[in-house]
Short mmCIF file of C-alpha atoms in Angstrom, two decimals:
data_model
loop_
_atom_site.label_atom_id
_atom_site.label_comp_id
_atom_site.label_asym_id
_atom_site.label_seq_id
_atom_site.Cartn_x
_atom_site.Cartn_y
_atom_site.Cartn_z
CA MET C 26 0.00 0.00 0.00
CA ASP C 27 1.81 3.11 -1.28
CA PHE C 28 0.62 6.58 -0.19
CA GLY C 29 2.80 8.46 -2.68
CA ARG C 30 6.40 9.07 -3.66
CA LYS C 31 7.17 11.20 -0.62
CA ASN C 32 5.64 8.74 1.84
CA SER C 33 6.72 5.34 3.07
CA GLU C 34 4.88 2.17 2.06
CA ILE C 35 2.57 0.75 4.72
CA ILE C 36 2.81 -3.01 5.20
CA LEU C 37 -0.60 -4.59 5.76
CA THR C 38 0.39 -8.24 6.18
CA ARG C 39 2.45 -10.18 8.66
CA ILE C 40 3.17 -13.76 9.68
CA PHE C 41 0.33 -14.20 12.14
CA GLU C 42 -1.96 -17.20 12.72
CA TYR C 43 -5.15 -15.34 13.66
CA GLY C 44 -5.58 -13.10 10.63
CA LEU C 45 -7.32 -12.98 7.27
CA PRO C 46 -5.35 -15.22 4.83
CA VAL C 47 -3.74 -13.71 1.73
CA PHE C 48 -4.70 -16.16 -1.00
CA ASP C 49 -2.00 -15.26 -3.53
CA ASP C 50 0.80 -15.54 -0.96
CA PRO C 51 3.30 -18.22 -2.13
CA SER C 52 4.47 -18.85 1.44
CA GLN C 53 0.89 -19.26 2.70
CA GLU C 54 2.02 -17.69 5.97
CA LEU C 55 1.00 -14.05 5.54
CA THR C 56 -2.30 -12.78 6.92
CA ILE C 57 -4.00 -9.42 7.44
CA PRO C 58 -4.42 -8.87 11.22
CA LEU C 59 -7.95 -8.02 12.35
CA TRP C 60 -7.25 -6.56 15.79
CA PHE C 61 -9.79 -3.76 15.46
CA GLU C 62 -10.04 -3.49 19.23
CA ALA C 63 -6.62 -1.85 19.16
CA VAL C 64 -8.15 1.42 17.96
CA TRP C 65 -11.23 1.55 20.20
CA GLY C 66 -9.25 3.52 22.78
CA TYR C 67 -9.66 6.70 20.74
CA PHE C 68 -13.44 6.50 20.80
CA THR C 69 -13.55 5.40 24.43
CA GLY C 70 -11.57 8.48 25.46
CA ILE C 71 -13.71 10.91 23.44
CA ASN C 72 -16.89 9.29 24.76
CA HIS C 73 -15.58 9.56 28.32
CA ILE C 74 -14.95 13.31 28.19
CA THR C 75 -18.26 14.02 26.41
CA ASN C 76 -21.19 11.58 26.42
CA SER C 77 -22.58 8.89 24.15
CA GLU C 78 -24.91 11.28 22.30
CA ASP C 79 -22.23 13.91 21.61
CA CYS C 80 -19.41 11.54 20.69
CA LEU C 81 -20.38 10.77 17.08
CA ARG C 82 -21.54 14.36 16.51
CA ILE C 83 -18.13 15.71 17.56
CA LEU C 84 -16.32 13.16 15.39
CA ASN C 85 -18.37 14.22 12.36
CA GLU C 86 -17.89 17.97 12.74
CA ASP C 87 -16.00 19.65 9.89
CA LYS C 88 -13.60 21.32 12.33
CA THR C 89 -12.62 17.98 13.89
CA LYS C 90 -9.17 16.87 12.78
CA PHE C 91 -7.46 13.53 13.40
CA SER C 92 -3.69 13.19 13.75
CA VAL C 93 -2.48 9.71 14.64
CA PHE C 94 0.92 9.03 16.21
CA MET C 95 2.09 5.43 16.09
CA GLY C 96 5.06 3.15 16.31
CA GLN C 97 6.24 1.27 13.25
CA ASP C 98 4.61 -1.95 14.49
CA ASN C 99 1.15 -0.31 14.65
CA LEU C 100 0.96 0.76 11.01
CA PHE C 101 -2.00 -1.45 10.22
CA HIS C 102 -4.04 -0.76 13.35
CA PHE C 103 -3.85 3.02 13.17
CA SER C 104 -4.05 3.45 9.41
CA VAL C 105 -6.33 0.82 7.89
CA SER C 106 -8.27 -0.40 10.95
CA LEU C 107 -9.07 3.12 12.12
CA VAL C 108 -10.34 4.14 8.67
CA LEU C 109 -12.52 1.02 8.41
CA ILE C 110 -14.04 1.64 11.84
CA HIS C 111 -14.85 5.21 10.80
CA ILE C 112 -16.70 3.82 7.77
CA ILE C 113 -18.58 1.26 9.88
CA LEU C 114 -19.68 3.96 12.36
CA ASN C 115 -20.59 6.31 9.49
CA ILE C 116 -17.94 8.84 10.53
CA LYS C 117 -17.08 10.95 7.50
CA ASN C 118 -13.75 12.23 8.84
CA ILE C 119 -10.69 10.05 8.42
CA PRO C 120 -7.19 10.72 9.82
CA ASP C 121 -5.60 13.84 8.36
CA ASN C 122 -2.05 12.83 9.29
CA LEU C 123 -0.29 9.59 10.14
CA PHE C 124 3.00 10.01 12.00
CA VAL C 125 5.10 6.84 12.12
CA GLU C 126 8.08 6.49 14.43
CA PRO C 127 10.80 4.07 13.26
CA PHE C 128 12.35 1.34 15.37
CA LEU C 129 15.40 2.22 17.45
CA LYS C 130 18.36 0.11 16.37
CA LEU C 131 21.46 -0.88 18.31
CA GLU C 132 24.75 -0.26 16.52
CA GLY C 133 22.87 -0.33 13.18
CA GLN C 134 21.10 -3.65 13.81
CA LYS C 135 17.69 -4.56 15.21
CA PHE C 136 17.42 -5.36 18.90
CA SER C 137 17.41 -9.12 19.46
CA THR C 138 17.33 -10.79 22.87
CA SER C 139 17.91 -14.20 21.28
CA ARG C 140 21.21 -12.95 19.83
CA ASP C 141 22.01 -11.07 23.03
CA HIS C 142 21.98 -7.85 21.00
CA ALA C 143 20.06 -5.65 23.43
CA ILE C 144 20.36 -3.19 26.31
CA PHE C 145 17.92 -3.37 29.22
CA ALA C 146 16.79 -0.37 31.26
CA LYS C 147 17.12 -2.31 34.54
CA ASP C 148 20.84 -2.74 33.84
CA ILE C 149 21.75 0.79 32.81
CA ILE C 150 19.66 2.40 35.58
CA GLN C 151 22.19 1.03 38.07
CA TYR C 152 24.78 3.47 36.76
CA LEU C 153 22.80 6.56 35.69
CA ASP C 154 19.66 8.27 36.96
CA SER C 155 16.57 8.21 34.75
CA ASP C 156 16.75 11.89 33.70
CA THR C 157 20.35 11.55 32.55
CA ILE C 158 19.41 8.45 30.53
CA ARG C 159 16.50 10.29 28.91
CA PHE C 160 18.79 13.09 27.85
CA GLY C 161 21.37 10.67 26.49
CA LEU C 162 18.71 8.98 24.34
CA PHE C 163 16.96 12.16 23.20
CA PRO C 164 19.24 12.95 20.19
CA PHE C 165 18.59 9.46 18.76
CA TYR C 166 14.83 10.03 18.61
CA GLY C 167 13.42 9.87 15.06
CA SER C 168 16.73 10.71 13.41
CA ASN C 169 15.88 9.13 10.04
CA GLU C 170 13.22 7.16 8.19
CA GLU C 171 15.06 3.84 8.36
CA GLY C 172 15.24 3.92 12.15
CA ALA C 173 17.52 5.65 14.61
CA SER C 174 20.67 3.73 15.45
CA PHE C 175 21.87 3.80 19.04
CA THR C 176 25.64 3.72 19.51
CA LEU C 177 27.39 3.56 22.84
CA GLU C 178 30.00 6.11 21.76
CA ARG C 179 27.37 8.69 20.79
CA PHE C 180 25.46 7.99 24.01
CA LYS C 181 28.62 8.71 26.05
CA GLU C 182 29.12 11.99 24.18
CA ASN C 183 25.52 13.01 24.93
CA ILE C 184 25.93 12.22 28.64
CA ALA C 185 29.20 14.18 28.79
CA ALA C 186 27.52 17.22 27.23
CA TYR C 187 24.64 16.89 29.67
CA LEU C 188 26.95 16.78 32.69
CA ASP C 189 28.83 19.80 31.35
CA LEU C 190 25.53 21.69 31.22
CA ILE C 191 24.63 20.78 34.80
CA GLU C 192 28.09 21.82 35.96
CA PHE C 193 27.64 25.12 34.12
CA VAL C 194 24.29 25.80 35.84
CA LEU C 195 25.79 25.09 39.26
CA LYS C 196 28.82 27.26 38.49
CA GLN C 197 26.61 30.15 37.37
CA ILE C 198 24.67 30.08 40.62
CA SER C 199 27.87 29.77 42.64
CA ASP C 200 29.48 32.67 40.76
CA SER C 201 26.40 34.84 41.22
CA ARG C 202 26.66 34.46 44.99
CA ARG C 203 30.39 35.19 44.97
CA ILE C 204 30.32 38.13 42.53
CA PHE C 205 27.21 39.80 43.90
CA ASN C 206 27.67 38.80 47.56
CA PHE C 207 24.21 37.28 47.85
CA THR C 208 23.84 37.12 51.66
CA ASN C 209 20.39 38.44 52.58
CA LYS C 210 19.06 35.36 54.41
CA GLU C 211 15.75 36.97 55.38
CA PHE C 212 14.93 37.74 51.76
CA ILE C 213 15.91 34.23 50.67
CA ARG C 214 13.61 32.80 53.34
CA LYS C 215 10.69 34.97 52.19
CA TRP C 216 11.31 34.11 48.55
CA LYS C 217 11.57 30.38 49.17
CA PHE C 218 8.20 30.12 50.91
CA SER C 219 6.34 32.74 48.86
CA ASP C 220 3.57 32.10 46.35
CA GLN C 221 5.84 33.65 43.72
CA SER C 222 8.49 30.99 44.31
CA LYS C 223 5.93 28.19 44.05
CA GLN C 224 4.65 29.70 40.83
CA LEU C 225 8.18 29.85 39.40
CA ILE C 226 8.82 26.20 40.25
CA ASP C 227 5.58 25.25 38.52
CA LEU C 228 6.67 27.18 35.43
CA LEU C 229 10.06 25.47 35.46
CA GLU C 230 8.25 22.14 35.31
CA ASN C 231 5.55 23.04 32.77
CA GLY C 232 6.15 26.46 31.16
CA GLY C 233 8.26 27.94 28.40
CA LEU C 234 11.38 30.01 29.07
CA ASN C 235 9.84 33.28 27.87
CA LYS C 236 6.86 32.78 30.15
CA ILE C 237 9.21 31.99 33.04
CA HIS C 238 11.13 35.21 32.39
CA ASP C 239 8.06 37.44 32.22
CA THR C 240 6.48 35.93 35.33
CA LEU C 241 9.72 36.04 37.28
CA MET C 242 10.22 39.73 36.55
CA LYS C 243 6.68 40.63 37.62
CA ASN C 244 7.00 38.58 40.80
CA TYR C 245 10.40 40.08 41.61
CA GLU C 246 9.13 43.62 41.23
CA SER C 247 6.12 42.89 43.44
CA LEU C 248 8.23 41.16 46.06
CA ILE C 249 10.89 43.85 46.50
CA HIS C 250 8.27 46.59 46.86
CA SER C 251 6.60 44.67 49.67
CA SER C 252 9.87 43.79 51.44
CA ASP C 253 11.09 45.29 54.70
CA SER C 254 12.52 48.79 54.47
CA ASP C 255 15.99 47.54 55.45
CA LEU C 256 16.39 45.92 52.03
CA THR C 257 18.69 48.42 50.33
CA ASP C 258 18.80 49.24 46.64
CA GLU C 259 22.19 47.54 46.43
CA ALA C 260 20.76 44.37 47.97
CA LYS C 261 17.88 44.45 45.48
CA ASP C 262 20.38 44.74 42.63
CA LYS C 263 22.33 41.74 43.92
CA ILE C 264 19.18 39.67 44.20
CA PHE C 265 18.09 40.73 40.73
CA TYR C 266 21.40 39.77 39.14
CA SER C 267 21.52 36.44 40.93
CA ILE C 268 18.15 35.63 39.40
CA MET C 269 19.40 36.84 36.03
CA VAL C 270 22.42 34.53 36.17
CA LEU C 271 20.11 31.62 36.93
CA MET C 272 17.91 32.49 33.96
CA GLU C 273 20.90 32.87 31.67
CA SER C 274 22.04 29.37 32.58
CA LEU C 275 18.75 28.11 31.16
CA CYS C 276 18.74 29.98 27.87
CA PRO C 277 21.61 31.72 26.04
CA LYS C 278 19.13 33.92 24.11
CA PHE C 279 18.28 35.54 27.41
CA VAL C 280 21.21 37.92 26.93
CA ASP C 281 19.28 39.58 24.08
CA ARG C 282 16.38 40.36 26.39
CA ILE C 283 18.41 41.93 29.18
CA LYS C 284 18.46 45.31 27.38
CA SER C 285 14.70 45.72 27.80
CA VAL C 286 15.03 45.00 31.52
CA PHE C 287 17.55 47.79 32.17
CA GLY C 288 14.86 50.42 31.75
CA ARG C 289 12.39 48.76 34.14
CA PHE C 290 14.51 48.53 37.29
CA ARG C 291 16.98 50.65 39.18
CA LEU C 292 20.34 49.09 38.27
CA ASN C 293 23.87 49.81 39.35
CA THR C 294 25.80 50.61 36.15
CA ASN C 295 29.05 48.90 37.15
CA THR C 296 27.24 45.77 38.29
CA ALA C 297 25.21 45.73 35.08
CA ILE C 298 28.35 45.87 32.94
CA LYS C 299 29.98 43.14 35.02
CA TYR C 300 26.91 40.94 34.71
CA ARG C 301 26.55 41.45 30.96
CA ASN C 302 30.22 40.63 30.37
CA LEU C 303 29.79 37.48 32.45
CA ILE C 304 26.89 36.40 30.25
CA ILE C 305 28.70 37.09 26.98
CA GLU C 306 31.81 35.25 28.16
CA ASN C 307 29.89 32.15 29.18
CA GLU C 308 27.66 32.29 26.13
CA LYS C 309 30.68 31.97 23.83
CA LYS C 310 32.15 29.19 25.96
CA TYR C 311 29.04 27.05 26.30
CA ILE C 312 27.02 27.90 23.18
CA LYS C 313 27.49 24.39 21.73
CA GLU C 314 26.25 22.71 24.91
CA ILE C 315 23.24 24.93 25.61
CA LYS C 316 20.73 24.11 22.90
CA SER C 317 16.98 23.74 22.85
CA GLY C 318 17.08 19.98 23.34
CA MET C 319 19.26 20.37 26.43
CA GLU C 320 17.28 23.19 28.02
CA ARG C 321 14.29 20.93 28.57
CA PHE C 322 16.26 18.55 30.75
CA SER C 323 18.20 21.19 32.68
CA LEU C 324 14.93 22.59 34.08
CA TYR C 325 14.55 19.57 36.34
CA TYR C 326 17.89 20.18 38.03
CA VAL C 327 17.35 23.92 38.39
CA GLN C 328 14.03 23.23 40.09
CA LYS C 329 15.82 20.96 42.58
CA ILE C 330 18.42 23.66 43.22
CA ILE C 331 15.76 26.30 43.90
CA LYS C 332 13.98 24.00 46.35
#
């Protein structure tokens, strides 16, 4: 079954005992699987969040779009079976897009436990925590149509880059305390247990970096204006720059946004220059390590540091 020159062929048959026989198959082993129950989950979920009367109406609306994400071994169930069920239920809409993820290979070959050509999560988890493993595997995800090939050498390089990033985040926070003499314990205590801090942690887990920046700036401004009168302007500057260093460790593009911040807060000129030079220096040094794919995983560690 060929969907066009730019699309991969979808295999409809397999060697399976409980399927519909293919009569012109010389091997007499191929069948068409009939596991239609594999696609009922879609309709069960829609019916659960609406009700039985609304389910089919929603599925038939012109604005309803279907995008199906599947693994390579589910090509039949989520392409042919789903379309046939739509026809049976008199649903006029069929899937608009079919996204197929290829198999992950090991050193260019398929995983095979019988040939002892496999890696098990229970073994590798003894040496690395789950978040580090996820980051190490992330660059292999969907790298090509034939299937991503896992190599131990590339995995080690990914882990090394990840550890470099974590070390950089920790160093940035450490440097911010040393350079800006961040010692106001009372303010730290208020910040740690404030609603603003809880909101920031939630954003670190679920929000985008721009949203984190905007919310953090609004919360900071509100917090310093409600602080005790003994919090000097210099102390506010130090707190502000410590937060800025933390944000810069998450996203190198943050340096481009710092200009707009200068006009919103009272800033010490010398400290501002020192901070900006620090950002530019580290941006050049770590630009290869701090990329969008790495930022996602660094958020987890920054959240732990803040807590």
